[in-house]
């Protein structure tokens, strides 16, 4: 394929989208998390107290905005601060929510008195997304 500098503007965006399609999907996942938390009332069960507020608009709206940012950034050349933000922000969000989901699952085991730990679906999916982000960050196109 031609070098991106010689392509028209619209074709250049599609060229970078093709290269950054995994970041686009990650932005969609992050946006979906934010929208789910905004639209659902009390997505996360109330106990324990430290997990109580992570599904409120104060946390949910920035998650959605970061998802939109990653989606829009995937249509451009990712380098410098833009590359760092597209990598770090979703990784931070998904790690934060993974830990909160995990702490919630552990607390629910203690509250309900269950003898064995079984992570919830949200905990497992957030872990898979974290692994996907890390793999993309380390093994993506090296000439960013």
GROMACS .gro file of N, CA and C in nm:
model
  432
    1UNK      N    1   0.083  -0.118   0.000
    1UNK     CA    2   0.000   0.000   0.000
    1UNK      C    3   0.088   0.124   0.000
    2UNK      N    4   0.035   0.233  -0.055
    2UNK     CA    5   0.110   0.359  -0.060
    2UNK      C    6   0.143   0.409   0.078
    3UNK      N    7   0.240   0.495   0.083
    3UNK     CA    8   0.273   0.562   0.208
    3UNK      C    9   0.155   0.652   0.246
    4UNK      N   10   0.124   0.665   0.376
    4UNK     CA   11   0.008   0.745   0.416
    4UNK      C   12   0.022   0.893   0.382
    5UNK      N   13   0.143   0.945   0.368
    5UNK     CA   14   0.160   1.087   0.338
    5UNK      C   15   0.113   1.122   0.197
    6UNK      N   16   0.113   1.026   0.106
    6UNK     CA   17   0.075   1.051  -0.032
    6UNK      C   18  -0.075   1.030  -0.058
    7UNK      N   19  -0.148   0.986   0.042
    7UNK     CA   20  -0.290   0.955   0.025
    7UNK      C   21  -0.376   1.077   0.053
    8UNK      N   22  -0.497   1.085  -0.009
    8UNK     CA   23  -0.591   1.192   0.026
    8UNK      C   24  -0.635   1.179   0.172
    9UNK      N   25  -0.691   1.287   0.227
    9UNK     CA   26  -0.723   1.293   0.370
    9UNK      C   27  -0.819   1.182   0.413
   10UNK      N   28  -0.928   1.161   0.339
   10UNK     CA   29  -1.025   1.058   0.377
   10UNK      C   30  -0.965   0.918   0.368
   11UNK      N   31  -0.888   0.895   0.264
   11UNK     CA   32  -0.824   0.765   0.248
   11UNK      C   33  -0.719   0.745   0.357
   12UNK      N   34  -0.651   0.854   0.395
   12UNK     CA   35  -0.551   0.846   0.502
   12UNK      C   36  -0.616   0.803   0.633
   13UNK      N   37  -0.736   0.857   0.662
   13UNK     CA   38  -0.807   0.817   0.785
   13UNK      C   39  -0.842   0.670   0.782
   14UNK      N   40  -0.887   0.621   0.666
   14UNK     CA   41  -0.918   0.478   0.654
   14UNK      C   42  -0.792   0.393   0.665
   15UNK      N   43  -0.682   0.445   0.614
   15UNK     CA   44  -0.554   0.376   0.627
   15UNK      C   45  -0.516   0.360   0.774
   16UNK      N   46  -0.526   0.469   0.849
   16UNK     CA   47  -0.491   0.461   0.992
   16UNK      C   48  -0.594   0.380   1.069
   17UNK      N   49  -0.723   0.386   1.028
   17UNK     CA   50  -0.825   0.304   1.094
   17UNK      C   51  -0.794   0.155   1.076
   18UNK      N   52  -0.748   0.121   0.957
   18UNK     CA   53  -0.713  -0.019   0.931
   18UNK      C   54  -0.600  -0.064   1.022
   19UNK      N   55  -0.501   0.022   1.042
   19UNK     CA   56  -0.389  -0.010   1.129
   19UNK      C   57  -0.435  -0.013   1.276
   20UNK      N   58  -0.524   0.078   1.314
   20UNK     CA   59  -0.563   0.096   1.454
   20UNK      C   60  -0.698   0.033   1.486
   21UNK      N   61  -0.741  -0.066   1.410
   21UNK     CA   62  -0.875  -0.123   1.429
   21UNK      C   63  -0.893  -0.185   1.568
   22UNK      N   64  -0.787  -0.240   1.624
   22UNK     CA   65  -0.798  -0.297   1.759
   22UNK      C   66  -0.822  -0.188   1.863
   23UNK      N   67  -0.759  -0.071   1.845
   23UNK     CA   68  -0.784   0.040   1.937
   23UNK      C   69  -0.927   0.091   1.920
   24UNK      N   70  -0.978   0.090   1.798
   24UNK     CA   71  -1.117   0.130   1.773
   24UNK      C   72  -1.212   0.037   1.850
   25UNK      N   73  -1.189  -0.092   1.841
   25UNK     CA   74  -1.274  -0.188   1.913
   25UNK      C   75  -1.260  -0.167   2.063
   26UNK      N   76  -1.140  -0.138   2.110
   26UNK     CA   77  -1.122  -0.110   2.252
   26UNK      C   78  -1.198   0.015   2.294
   27UNK      N   79  -1.198   0.116   2.208
   27UNK     CA   80  -1.277   0.235   2.237
   27UNK      C   81  -1.426   0.204   2.244
   28UNK      N   82  -1.474   0.117   2.154
   28UNK     CA   83  -1.615   0.075   2.159
   28UNK      C   84  -1.646   0.000   2.289
   29UNK      N   85  -1.555  -0.085   2.332
   29UNK     CA   86  -1.575  -0.158   2.458
   29UNK      C   87  -1.580  -0.062   2.576
   30UNK      N   88  -1.492   0.036   2.577
   30UNK     CA   89  -1.490   0.134   2.685
   30UNK      C   90  -1.615   0.221   2.682
   31UNK      N   91  -1.656   0.262   2.564
   31UNK     CA   92  -1.780   0.340   2.551
   31UNK      C   93  -1.900   0.257   2.597
   32UNK      N   94  -1.904   0.130   2.561
   32UNK     CA   95  -2.014   0.042   2.603
   32UNK      C   96  -2.017   0.027   2.755
   33UNK      N   97  -1.901   0.018   2.817
   33UNK     CA   98  -1.896   0.011   2.964
   33UNK      C   99  -1.953   0.138   3.024
   34UNK      N  100  -1.911   0.253   2.972
   34UNK     CA  101  -1.962   0.380   3.024
   34UNK      C  102  -2.113   0.393   3.005
   35UNK      N  103  -2.163   0.359   2.888
   35UNK     CA  104  -2.308   0.368   2.862
   35UNK      C  105  -2.385   0.271   2.950
   36UNK      N  106  -2.332   0.151   2.967
   36UNK     CA  107  -2.398   0.053   3.055
   36UNK      C  108  -2.406   0.105   3.197
   37UNK      N  109  -2.300   0.165   3.246
   37UNK     CA  110  -2.300   0.216   3.382
   37UNK      C  111  -2.392   0.338   3.396
   38UNK      N  112  -2.402   0.420   3.290
   38UNK     CA  113  -2.490   0.537   3.296
   38UNK      C  114  -2.636   0.495   3.292
   39UNK      N  115  -2.670   0.403   3.203
   39UNK     CA  116  -2.810   0.369   3.180
   39UNK      C  117  -2.867   0.274   3.285
   40UNK      N  118  -2.784   0.188   3.341
   40UNK     CA  119  -2.837   0.094   3.439
   40UNK      C  120  -2.830   0.157   3.577
   41UNK      N  121  -2.933   0.137   3.652
   41UNK     CA  122  -2.938   0.190   3.787
   41UNK      C  123  -2.880   0.085   3.881
   42UNK      N  124  -2.769   0.116   3.941
   42UNK     CA  125  -2.702   0.025   4.034
   42UNK      C  126  -2.661  -0.104   3.963
   43UNK      N  127  -2.575  -0.090   3.864
   43UNK     CA  128  -2.521  -0.203   3.789
   43UNK      C  129  -2.447  -0.299   3.882
   44UNK      N  130  -2.381  -0.242   3.981
   44UNK     CA  131  -2.305  -0.322   4.076
   44UNK      C  132  -2.384  -0.327   4.207
   45UNK      N  133  -2.397  -0.448   4.263
   45UNK     CA  134  -2.468  -0.463   4.389
   45UNK      C  135  -2.404  -0.374   4.495
   46UNK      N  136  -2.477  -0.334   4.591
   46UNK     CA  137  -2.430  -0.235   4.688
   46UNK      C  138  -2.316  -0.280   4.779
   47UNK      N  139  -2.316  -0.395   4.839
   47UNK     CA  140  -2.201  -0.426   4.922
   47UNK      C  141  -2.080  -0.456   4.837
   48UNK      N  142  -1.964  -0.428   4.877
   48UNK     CA  143  -1.917  -0.353   4.993
   48UNK      C  144  -1.920  -0.203   4.966
   49UNK      N  145  -1.897  -0.127   5.070
   49UNK     CA  146  -1.911   0.019   5.062
   49UNK      C  147  -1.814   0.086   4.966
   50UNK      N  148  -1.691   0.035   4.954
   50UNK     CA  149  -1.593   0.102   4.868
   50UNK      C  150  -1.625   0.087   4.719
   51UNK      N  151  -1.714  -0.003   4.682
   51UNK     CA  152  -1.753  -0.022   4.543
   51UNK      C  153  -1.882   0.054   4.512
   52UNK      N  154  -1.940   0.114   4.612
   52UNK     CA  155  -2.075   0.169   4.604
   52UNK      C  156  -2.092   0.274   4.493
   53UNK      N  157  -1.995   0.357   4.468
   53UNK     CA  158  -2.016   0.472   4.380
   53UNK      C  159  -1.954   0.461   4.241
   54UNK      N  160  -1.895   0.348   4.205
   54UNK     CA  161  -1.826   0.341   4.076
   54UNK      C  162  -1.919   0.329   3.957
   55UNK      N  163  -2.048   0.309   3.979
   55UNK     CA  164  -2.141   0.304   3.867
   55UNK      C  165  -2.230   0.428   3.861
   56UNK      N  166  -2.189   0.535   3.927
   56UNK     CA  167  -2.263   0.660   3.923
   56UNK      C  168  -2.206   0.751   3.814
   57UNK      N  169  -2.283   0.852   3.770
   57UNK     CA  170  -2.240   0.937   3.659
   57UNK      C  171  -2.104   1.004   3.679
   58UNK      N  172  -2.064   1.031   3.801
   58UNK     CA  173  -1.934   1.092   3.827
   58UNK      C  174  -1.822   1.006   3.769
   59UNK      N  175  -1.835   0.875   3.774
   59UNK     CA  176  -1.736   0.784   3.717
   59UNK      C  177  -1.773   0.742   3.575
   60UNK      N  178  -1.902   0.729   3.545
   60UNK     CA  179  -1.946   0.672   3.418
   60UNK      C  180  -1.928   0.766   3.300
   61UNK      N  181  -1.953   0.893   3.318
   61UNK     CA  182  -1.941   0.988   3.207
   61UNK      C  183  -1.796   0.999   3.159
   62UNK      N  184  -1.696   1.012   3.246
   62UNK     CA  185  -1.557   1.013   3.196
   62UNK      C  186  -1.518   0.883   3.124
   63UNK      N  187  -1.572   0.770   3.167
   63UNK     CA  188  -1.544   0.643   3.098
   63UNK      C  189  -1.596   0.650   2.955
   64UNK      N  190  -1.718   0.702   2.937
   64UNK     CA  191  -1.775   0.716   2.804
   64UNK      C  192  -1.695   0.813   2.719
   65UNK      N  193  -1.653   0.923   2.777
   65UNK     CA  194  -1.575   1.022   2.702
   65UNK      C  195  -1.439   0.966   2.658
   66UNK      N  196  -1.377   0.887   2.743
   66UNK     CA  197  -1.250   0.825   2.705
   66UNK      C  198  -1.272   0.724   2.593
   67UNK      N  199  -1.384   0.651   2.598
   67UNK     CA  200  -1.417   0.560   2.489
   67UNK      C  201  -1.433   0.634   2.357
   68UNK      N  202  -1.501   0.749   2.359
   68UNK     CA  203  -1.517   0.830   2.237
   68UNK      C  204  -1.381   0.881   2.190
   69UNK      N  205  -1.297   0.925   2.282
   69UNK     CA  206  -1.163   0.974   2.245
   69UNK      C  207  -1.082   0.865   2.175
   70UNK      N  208  -1.084   0.744   2.230
   70UNK     CA  209  -1.008   0.634   2.170
   70UNK      C  210  -1.064   0.599   2.032
   71UNK      N  211  -1.195   0.602   2.017
   71UNK     CA  212  -1.257   0.576   1.887
   71UNK      C  213  -1.211   0.679   1.785
   72UNK      N  214  -1.217   0.806   1.820
   72UNK     CA  215  -1.177   0.912   1.727
   72UNK      C  216  -1.027   0.909   1.698
   73UNK      N  217  -0.948   0.878   1.799
   73UNK     CA  218  -0.803   0.875   1.780
   73UNK      C  219  -0.760   0.760   1.690
   74UNK      N  220  -0.841   0.655   1.680
   74UNK     CA  221  -0.803   0.541   1.597
   74UNK      C  222  -0.806   0.574   1.449
   75UNK      N  223  -0.862   0.688   1.410
   75UNK     CA  224  -0.865   0.731   1.271
   75UNK      C  225  -0.745   0.818   1.235
   76UNK      N  226  -0.651   0.833   1.327
   76UNK     CA  227  -0.534   0.919   1.305
   76UNK      C  228  -0.407   0.841   1.336
   77UNK      N  229  -0.297   0.901   1.299
   77UNK     CA  230  -0.166   0.841   1.327
   77UNK      C  231  -0.140   0.847   1.477
   78UNK      N  232  -0.121   0.732   1.538
   78UNK     CA  233  -0.097   0.727   1.682
   78UNK      C  234   0.052   0.735   1.708
   79UNK      N  235   0.094   0.846   1.763
   79UNK     CA  236   0.234   0.865   1.801
   79UNK      C  237   0.239   0.968   1.913
   80UNK      N  238   0.348   0.968   1.986
   80UNK     CA  239   0.367   1.065   2.093
   80UNK      C  240   0.264   1.054   2.203
   81UNK      N  241   0.215   1.168   2.247
   81UNK     CA  242   0.120   1.174   2.359
   81UNK      C  243  -0.011   1.107   2.324
   82UNK      N  244  -0.051   1.115   2.197
   82UNK     CA  245  -0.175   1.051   2.153
   82UNK      C  246  -0.166   0.899   2.170
   83UNK      N  247  -0.055   0.841   2.135
   83UNK     CA  248  -0.036   0.698   2.151
   83UNK      C  249  -0.037   0.660   2.299
   84UNK      N  250   0.027   0.739   2.381
   84UNK     CA  251   0.031   0.711   2.525
   84UNK      C  252  -0.108   0.718   2.585
   85UNK      N  253  -0.186   0.821   2.548
   85UNK     CA  254  -0.322   0.834   2.601
   85UNK      C  255  -0.413   0.721   2.555
   86UNK      N  256  -0.404   0.684   2.427
   86UNK     CA  257  -0.488   0.578   2.374
   86UNK      C  258  -0.454   0.444   2.440
   87UNK      N  259  -0.333   0.427   2.482
   87UNK     CA  260  -0.293   0.304   2.549
   87UNK      C  261  -0.323   0.308   2.698
   88UNK      N  262  -0.284   0.417   2.763
   88UNK     CA  263  -0.291   0.423   2.910
   88UNK      C  264  -0.434   0.440   2.962
   89UNK      N  265  -0.513   0.529   2.904
   89UNK     CA  266  -0.645   0.558   2.960
   89UNK      C  267  -0.737   0.436   2.963
   90UNK      N  268  -0.754   0.364   2.851
   90UNK     CA  269  -0.839   0.245   2.860
   90UNK      C  270  -0.780   0.138   2.952
   91UNK      N  271  -0.646   0.125   2.951
   91UNK     CA  272  -0.584   0.027   3.041
   91UNK      C  273  -0.611   0.062   3.187
   92UNK      N  274  -0.602   0.190   3.220
   92UNK     CA  275  -0.631   0.234   3.357
   92UNK      C  276  -0.776   0.207   3.393
   93UNK      N  277  -0.868   0.243   3.304
   93UNK     CA  278  -1.011   0.224   3.332
   93UNK      C  279  -1.044   0.076   3.351
   94UNK      N  280  -1.000  -0.007   3.257
   94UNK     CA  281  -1.034  -0.148   3.266
   94UNK      C  282  -0.966  -0.215   3.384
   95UNK      N  283  -0.846  -0.175   3.421
   95UNK     CA  284  -0.781  -0.231   3.539
   95UNK      C  285  -0.855  -0.188   3.666
   96UNK      N  286  -0.894  -0.062   3.671
   96UNK     CA  287  -0.970  -0.012   3.785
   96UNK      C  288  -1.101  -0.090   3.802
   97UNK      N  289  -1.177  -0.105   3.693
   97UNK     CA  290  -1.304  -0.176   3.704
   97UNK      C  291  -1.283  -0.325   3.728
   98UNK      N  292  -1.178  -0.383   3.673
   98UNK     CA  293  -1.148  -0.523   3.704
   98UNK      C  294  -1.126  -0.541   3.854
   99UNK      N  295  -1.045  -0.454   3.913
   99UNK     CA  296  -1.018  -0.465   4.056
   99UNK      C  297  -1.144  -0.443   4.139
  100UNK      N  298  -1.227  -0.347   4.099
  100UNK     CA  299  -1.352  -0.324   4.172
  100UNK      C  300  -1.446  -0.443   4.160
  101UNK      N  301  -1.458  -0.501   4.039
  101UNK     CA  302  -1.541  -0.620   4.021
  101UNK      C  303  -1.487  -0.737   4.102
  102UNK      N  304  -1.353  -0.751   4.104
  102UNK     CA  305  -1.292  -0.860   4.180
  102UNK      C  306  -1.314  -0.841   4.330
  103UNK      N  307  -1.292  -0.720   4.381
  103UNK     CA  308  -1.317  -0.694   4.523
  103UNK      C  309  -1.463  -0.717   4.558
  104UNK      N  310  -1.552  -0.680   4.467
  104UNK     CA  311  -1.695  -0.701   4.489
  104UNK      C  312  -1.725  -0.851   4.497
  105UNK      N  313  -1.668  -0.929   4.406
  105UNK     CA  314  -1.692  -1.073   4.407
  105UNK      C  315  -1.640  -1.137   4.536
  106UNK      N  316  -1.522  -1.095   4.579
  106UNK     CA  317  -1.465  -1.150   4.703
  106UNK      C  318  -1.551  -1.112   4.822
  107UNK      N  319  -1.597  -0.987   4.826
  107UNK     CA  320  -1.681  -0.943   4.938
  107UNK      C  321  -1.815  -1.017   4.938
  108UNK      N  322  -1.870  -1.042   4.820
  108UNK     CA  323  -1.998  -1.113   4.814
  108UNK      C  324  -1.982  -1.257   4.862
  109UNK      N  325  -1.868  -1.318   4.837
  109UNK     CA  326  -1.842  -1.454   4.888
  109UNK      C  327  -1.844  -1.451   5.039
  110UNK      N  328  -1.780  -1.351   5.099
  110UNK     CA  329  -1.775  -1.341   5.245
  110UNK      C  330  -1.912  -1.307   5.302
  111UNK      N  331  -1.986  -1.218   5.235
  111UNK     CA  332  -2.117  -1.178   5.286
  111UNK      C  333  -2.216  -1.293   5.277
  112UNK      N  334  -2.217  -1.363   5.165
  112UNK     CA  335  -2.312  -1.473   5.145
  112UNK      C  336  -2.267  -1.602   5.213
  113UNK      N  337  -2.142  -1.610   5.254
  113UNK     CA  338  -2.092  -1.728   5.323
  113UNK      C  339  -2.070  -1.847   5.231
  114UNK      N  340  -2.036  -1.821   5.106
  114UNK     CA  341  -2.010  -1.928   5.011
  114UNK      C  342  -1.869  -1.983   5.036
  115UNK      N  343  -1.852  -2.113   5.021
  115UNK     CA  344  -1.724  -2.176   5.051
  115UNK      C  345  -1.621  -2.163   4.940
  116UNK      N  346  -1.663  -2.145   4.816
  116UNK     CA  347  -1.565  -2.135   4.707
  116UNK      C  348  -1.587  -2.006   4.630
  117UNK      N  349  -1.476  -1.953   4.580
  117UNK     CA  350  -1.479  -1.828   4.504
  117UNK      C  351  -1.507  -1.857   4.358
  118UNK      N  352  -1.601  -1.784   4.301
  118UNK     CA  353  -1.633  -1.794   4.160
  118UNK      C  354  -1.649  -1.653   4.106
  119UNK      N  355  -1.555  -1.607   4.019
  119UNK     CA  356  -1.566  -1.470   3.969
  119UNK      C  357  -1.688  -1.452   3.880
  120UNK      N  358  -1.742  -1.332   3.883
  120UNK     CA  359  -1.856  -1.297   3.802
  120UNK      C  360  -1.812  -1.278   3.657
  121UNK      N  361  -1.908  -1.277   3.566
  121UNK     CA  362  -1.880  -1.259   3.424
  121UNK      C  363  -1.810  -1.126   3.396
  122UNK      N  364  -1.853  -1.020   3.464
  122UNK     CA  365  -1.792  -0.889   3.442
  122UNK      C  366  -1.644  -0.888   3.481
  123UNK      N  367  -1.609  -0.961   3.584
  123UNK     CA  368  -1.470  -0.969   3.627
  123UNK      C  369  -1.386  -1.040   3.522
  124UNK      N  370  -1.437  -1.149   3.470
  124UNK     CA  371  -1.362  -1.226   3.370
  124UNK      C  372  -1.347  -1.149   3.239
  125UNK      N  373  -1.453  -1.085   3.193
  125UNK     CA  374  -1.448  -1.010   3.068
  125UNK      C  375  -1.352  -0.891   3.081
  126UNK      N  376  -1.357  -0.821   3.193
  126UNK     CA  377  -1.266  -0.708   3.211
  126UNK      C  378  -1.120  -0.755   3.213
  127UNK      N  379  -1.094  -0.873   3.268
  127UNK     CA  380  -0.957  -0.926   3.265
  127UNK      C  381  -0.913  -0.958   3.122
  128UNK      N  382  -1.001  -1.016   3.043
  128UNK     CA  383  -0.969  -1.047   2.904
  128UNK      C  384  -0.941  -0.918   2.826
  129UNK      N  385  -1.016  -0.814   2.851
  129UNK     CA  386  -0.995  -0.686   2.782
  129UNK      C  387  -0.860  -0.626   2.823
  130UNK      N  388  -0.823  -0.638   2.949
  130UNK     CA  389  -0.691  -0.590   2.994
  130UNK      C  390  -0.579  -0.663   2.921
  131UNK      N  391  -0.591  -0.794   2.909
  131UNK     CA  392  -0.490  -0.872   2.838
  131UNK      C  393  -0.484  -0.830   2.692
  132UNK      N  394  -0.601  -0.806   2.631
  132UNK     CA  395  -0.606  -0.762   2.491
  132UNK      C  396  -0.537  -0.627   2.473
  133UNK      N  397  -0.560  -0.534   2.565
  133UNK     CA  398  -0.496  -0.402   2.557
  133UNK      C  399  -0.344  -0.416   2.571
  134UNK      N  400  -0.300  -0.497   2.665
  134UNK     CA  401  -0.155  -0.516   2.685
  134UNK      C  402  -0.090  -0.580   2.563
  135UNK      N  403  -0.155  -0.681   2.505
  135UNK     CA  404  -0.101  -0.744   2.385
  135UNK      C  405  -0.094  -0.645   2.270
  136UNK      N  406  -0.196  -0.565   2.252
  136UNK     CA  407  -0.195  -0.466   2.145
  136UNK      C  408  -0.089  -0.359   2.170
  137UNK      N  409  -0.072  -0.320   2.294
  137UNK     CA  410   0.028  -0.218   2.325
  137UNK      C  411   0.170  -0.267   2.299
  138UNK      N  412   0.197  -0.394   2.329
  138UNK     CA  413   0.332  -0.446   2.312
  138UNK      C  414   0.361  -0.500   2.173
  139UNK      N  415   0.258  -0.553   2.104
  139UNK     CA  416   0.283  -0.618   1.976
  139UNK      C  417   0.215  -0.550   1.858
  140UNK      N  418   0.174  -0.429   1.874
  140UNK     CA  419   0.112  -0.359   1.761
  140UNK      C  420   0.219  -0.313   1.663
  141UNK      N  421   0.178  -0.246   1.561
  141UNK     CA  422   0.267  -0.205   1.453
  141UNK      C  423   0.383  -0.124   1.513
  142UNK      N  424   0.508  -0.168   1.493
  142UNK     CA  425   0.622  -0.103   1.560
  142UNK      C  426   0.659   0.033   1.504
  143UNK      N  427   0.612   0.067   1.385
  143UNK     CA  428   0.651   0.196   1.328
  143UNK      C  429   0.548   0.306   1.354
  144UNK      N  430   0.480   0.297   1.465
  144UNK     CA  431   0.387   0.402   1.504
  144UNK      C  432   0.464   0.529   1.506
   0.00000   0.00000   0.00000
